[in-house]
């Protein structure tokens, strides 16, 4: 099993880097944000619970997240042998649970990338961001709405993610990232697993730097 993780505040470009690395390294992309948005569309008590958290802009508790992530990750074999985690683990408890699950499968995270970005640049990106609900491709529409435009990649409908477009909410989401995930960054730094990447560089450069870190 070969597992990587990408962490970073909203707007840092985790999804874009994930797509580059998955193509270059033949990895399966597992974004917990995309997974939660997909589960929230289910007509079931679990779907309703995730809808509630997403509508309120609150991260679902670890007890709700861990089972679906581990189930999807299929740590003990299955189709996710080479996986790139995007936005996970987000809390120290998730990191410890992931390590325990990987340990039990005789595996370990190969590397954790932290993509950093200034608040100004992140807000400039997210104010006009729209995402495809099917493939998560992201688009920028600075001059208006994307309501009647479809995804040029897969034809899916475009939507705005919770709080994109509202600077106050974006600042709050960024703060939640540092509060919840700061300890995770320290945890992997202490274990020599953390690689830091400047998310403001052109996307091809960010992924080249990530590949260099993996080869080092
Ligand atoms: P993202 O697409 O990574 O920006 O995530 C969107 C939202 O999904 C976040 O604001 C959280 O509410 C939730 N989320 C994503 N990953 C996790 C995670 N590992 N644990 C808890 N909530 C998460």
JSON list of N, CA and C and ligand atoms in Angstrom, two decimals, residues 14 31-34 36-37 58-60 65 86-90 94 161 173, ligand 1:
[
{"chain": "A", "resi": 14, "resn": "UNK", "atom": "N", "xyz": [-5.49, 22.13, -2.92]},
{"chain": "A", "resi": 14, "resn": "UNK", "atom": "CA", "xyz": [-5.30, 20.69, -2.62]},
{"chain": "A", "resi": 14, "resn": "UNK", "atom": "C", "xyz": [-5.84, 19.82, -3.75]},
{"chain": "A", "resi": 31, "resn": "UNK", "atom": "N", "xyz": [-10.89, 12.52, -1.67]},
{"chain": "A", "resi": 31, "resn": "UNK", "atom": "CA", "xyz": [-11.10, 13.81, -1.00]},
{"chain": "A", "resi": 31, "resn": "UNK", "atom": "C", "xyz": [-12.23, 13.62, 0.00]},
{"chain": "A", "resi": 32, "resn": "UNK", "atom": "N", "xyz": [-11.96, 13.87, 1.28]},
{"chain": "A", "resi": 32, "resn": "UNK", "atom": "CA", "xyz": [-13.03, 13.68, 2.26]},
{"chain": "A", "resi": 32, "resn": "UNK", "atom": "C", "xyz": [-14.12, 14.73, 2.08]},
{"chain": "A", "resi": 33, "resn": "UNK", "atom": "N", "xyz": [-13.76, 15.95, 1.62]},
{"chain": "A", "resi": 33, "resn": "UNK", "atom": "CA", "xyz": [-14.79, 16.96, 1.34]},
{"chain": "A", "resi": 33, "resn": "UNK", "atom": "C", "xyz": [-15.73, 16.46, 0.24]},
{"chain": "A", "resi": 34, "resn": "UNK", "atom": "N", "xyz": [-15.17, 15.92, -0.85]},
{"chain": "A", "resi": 34, "resn": "UNK", "atom": "CA", "xyz": [-16.02, 15.40, -1.94]},
{"chain": "A", "resi": 34, "resn": "UNK", "atom": "C", "xyz": [-16.84, 14.21, -1.46]},
{"chain": "A", "resi": 36, "resn": "UNK", "atom": "N", "xyz": [-17.89, 13.60, 1.59]},
{"chain": "A", "resi": 36, "resn": "UNK", "atom": "CA", "xyz": [-18.99, 14.07, 2.44]},
{"chain": "A", "resi": 36, "resn": "UNK", "atom": "C", "xyz": [-20.10, 14.71, 1.62]},
{"chain": "A", "resi": 37, "resn": "UNK", "atom": "N", "xyz": [-19.72, 15.48, 0.62]},
{"chain": "A", "resi": 37, "resn": "UNK", "atom": "CA", "xyz": [-20.75, 16.11, -0.22]},
{"chain": "A", "resi": 37, "resn": "UNK", "atom": "C", "xyz": [-21.55, 15.04, -0.97]},
{"chain": "A", "resi": 58, "resn": "UNK", "atom": "N", "xyz": [-20.25, 23.10, 9.49]},
{"chain": "A", "resi": 58, "resn": "UNK", "atom": "CA", "xyz": [-19.53, 22.53, 10.64]},
{"chain": "A", "resi": 58, "resn": "UNK", "atom": "C", "xyz": [-18.91, 21.21, 10.19]},
{"chain": "A", "resi": 59, "resn": "UNK", "atom": "N", "xyz": [-17.67, 20.96, 10.62]},
{"chain": "A", "resi": 59, "resn": "UNK", "atom": "CA", "xyz": [-17.06, 19.67, 10.28]},
{"chain": "A", "resi": 59, "resn": "UNK", "atom": "C", "xyz": [-17.78, 18.57, 11.06]},
{"chain": "A", "resi": 60, "resn": "UNK", "atom": "N", "xyz": [-18.21, 17.49, 10.40]},
{"chain": "A", "resi": 60, "resn": "UNK", "atom": "CA", "xyz": [-18.84, 16.40, 11.12]},
{"chain": "A", "resi": 60, "resn": "UNK", "atom": "C", "xyz": [-17.88, 15.80, 12.14]},
{"chain": "A", "resi": 65, "resn": "UNK", "atom": "N", "xyz": [-17.08, 10.49, 10.72]},
{"chain": "A", "resi": 65, "resn": "UNK", "atom": "CA", "xyz": [-16.17, 10.51, 9.57]},
{"chain": "A", "resi": 65, "resn": "UNK", "atom": "C", "xyz": [-15.35, 9.23, 9.46]},
{"chain": "A", "resi": 86, "resn": "UNK", "atom": "N", "xyz": [-7.02, 13.59, 0.44]},
{"chain": "A", "resi": 86, "resn": "UNK", "atom": "CA", "xyz": [-7.09, 15.05, 0.25]},
{"chain": "A", "resi": 86, "resn": "UNK", "atom": "C", "xyz": [-8.02, 15.60, 1.33]},
{"chain": "A", "resi": 87, "resn": "UNK", "atom": "N", "xyz": [-7.43, 16.38, 2.26]},
{"chain": "A", "resi": 87, "resn": "UNK", "atom": "CA", "xyz": [-8.23, 16.93, 3.37]},
{"chain": "A", "resi": 87, "resn": "UNK", "atom": "C", "xyz": [-8.40, 15.97, 4.53]},
{"chain": "A", "resi": 88, "resn": "UNK", "atom": "N", "xyz": [-7.57, 14.96, 4.59]},
{"chain": "A", "resi": 88, "resn": "UNK", "atom": "CA", "xyz": [-7.63, 13.96, 5.65]},
{"chain": "A", "resi": 88, "resn": "UNK", "atom": "C", "xyz": [-6.21, 13.46, 5.95]},
{"chain": "A", "resi": 89, "resn": "UNK", "atom": "N", "xyz": [-5.83, 13.30, 7.22]},
{"chain": "A", "resi": 89, "resn": "UNK", "atom": "CA", "xyz": [-6.59, 13.51, 8.44]},
{"chain": "A", "resi": 89, "resn": "UNK", "atom": "C", "xyz": [-6.60, 14.99, 8.85]},
{"chain": "A", "resi": 90, "resn": "UNK", "atom": "N", "xyz": [-7.75, 15.40, 9.35]},
{"chain": "A", "resi": 90, "resn": "UNK", "atom": "CA", "xyz": [-7.97, 16.82, 9.63]},
{"chain": "A", "resi": 90, "resn": "UNK", "atom": "C", "xyz": [-7.84, 17.14, 11.12]},
{"chain": "A", "resi": 94, "resn": "UNK", "atom": "N", "xyz": [-8.11, 11.86, 14.09]},
{"chain": "A", "resi": 94, "resn": "UNK", "atom": "CA", "xyz": [-8.17, 11.18, 12.78]},
{"chain": "A", "resi": 94, "resn": "UNK", "atom": "C", "xyz": [-6.79, 10.66, 12.39]},
{"chain": "A", "resi": 161, "resn": "UNK", "atom": "N", "xyz": [-19.40, 26.04, -3.11]},
{"chain": "A", "resi": 161, "resn": "UNK", "atom": "CA", "xyz": [-19.27, 25.35, -1.83]},
{"chain": "A", "resi": 161, "resn": "UNK", "atom": "C", "xyz": [-19.64, 26.30, -0.70]},
{"chain": "A", "resi": 173, "resn": "UNK", "atom": "N", "xyz": [-13.41, 29.67, 8.20]},
{"chain": "A", "resi": 173, "resn": "UNK", "atom": "CA", "xyz": [-13.01, 28.31, 7.77]},
{"chain": "A", "resi": 173, "resn": "UNK", "atom": "C", "xyz": [-11.50, 28.15, 7.84]},
{"chain": "B", "resi": 1, "resn": "LIG", "atom": "P1", "xyz": [-12.90, 20.56, 1.57]},
{"chain": "B", "resi": 1, "resn": "LIG", "atom": "O1", "xyz": [-13.56, 20.16, 0.28]},
{"chain": "B", "resi": 1, "resn": "LIG", "atom": "O2", "xyz": [-11.63, 19.81, 1.85]},
{"chain": "B", "resi": 1, "resn": "LIG", "atom": "O3", "xyz": [-12.73, 22.07, 1.68]},
{"chain": "B", "resi": 1, "resn": "LIG", "atom": "O4", "xyz": [-13.91, 20.14, 2.74]},
{"chain": "B", "resi": 1, "resn": "LIG", "atom": "C1", "xyz": [-15.22, 20.67, 2.80]},
{"chain": "B", "resi": 1, "resn": "LIG", "atom": "C2", "xyz": [-15.83, 20.46, 4.16]},
{"chain": "B", "resi": 1, "resn": "LIG", "atom": "O5", "xyz": [-15.97, 19.05, 4.43]},
{"chain": "B", "resi": 1, "resn": "LIG", "atom": "C3", "xyz": [-14.97, 20.98, 5.31]},
{"chain": "B", "resi": 1, "resn": "LIG", "atom": "O6", "xyz": [-15.19, 22.34, 5.56]},
{"chain": "B", "resi": 1, "resn": "LIG", "atom": "C4", "xyz": [-15.44, 20.11, 6.46]},
{"chain": "B", "resi": 1, "resn": "LIG", "atom": "O7", "xyz": [-16.64, 20.57, 6.98]},
{"chain": "B", "resi": 1, "resn": "LIG", "atom": "C5", "xyz": [-15.68, 18.78, 5.78]},
{"chain": "B", "resi": 1, "resn": "LIG", "atom": "N1", "xyz": [-14.49, 17.90, 5.84]},
{"chain": "B", "resi": 1, "resn": "LIG", "atom": "C6", "xyz": [-13.60, 17.63, 4.85]},
{"chain": "B", "resi": 1, "resn": "LIG", "atom": "N2", "xyz": [-12.66, 16.75, 5.27]},
{"chain": "B", "resi": 1, "resn": "LIG", "atom": "C7", "xyz": [-12.97, 16.46, 6.57]},
{"chain": "B", "resi": 1, "resn": "LIG", "atom": "C8", "xyz": [-12.38, 15.65, 7.56]},
{"chain": "B", "resi": 1, "resn": "LIG", "atom": "N3", "xyz": [-11.27, 14.92, 7.32]},
{"chain": "B", "resi": 1, "resn": "LIG", "atom": "N4", "xyz": [-12.96, 15.62, 8.79]},
{"chain": "B", "resi": 1, "resn": "LIG", "atom": "C9", "xyz": [-14.05, 16.35, 9.05]},
{"chain": "B", "resi": 1, "resn": "LIG", "atom": "N5", "xyz": [-14.67, 17.13, 8.16]},
{"chain": "B", "resi": 1, "resn": "LIG", "atom": "C10", "xyz": [-14.14, 17.21, 6.94]}
]
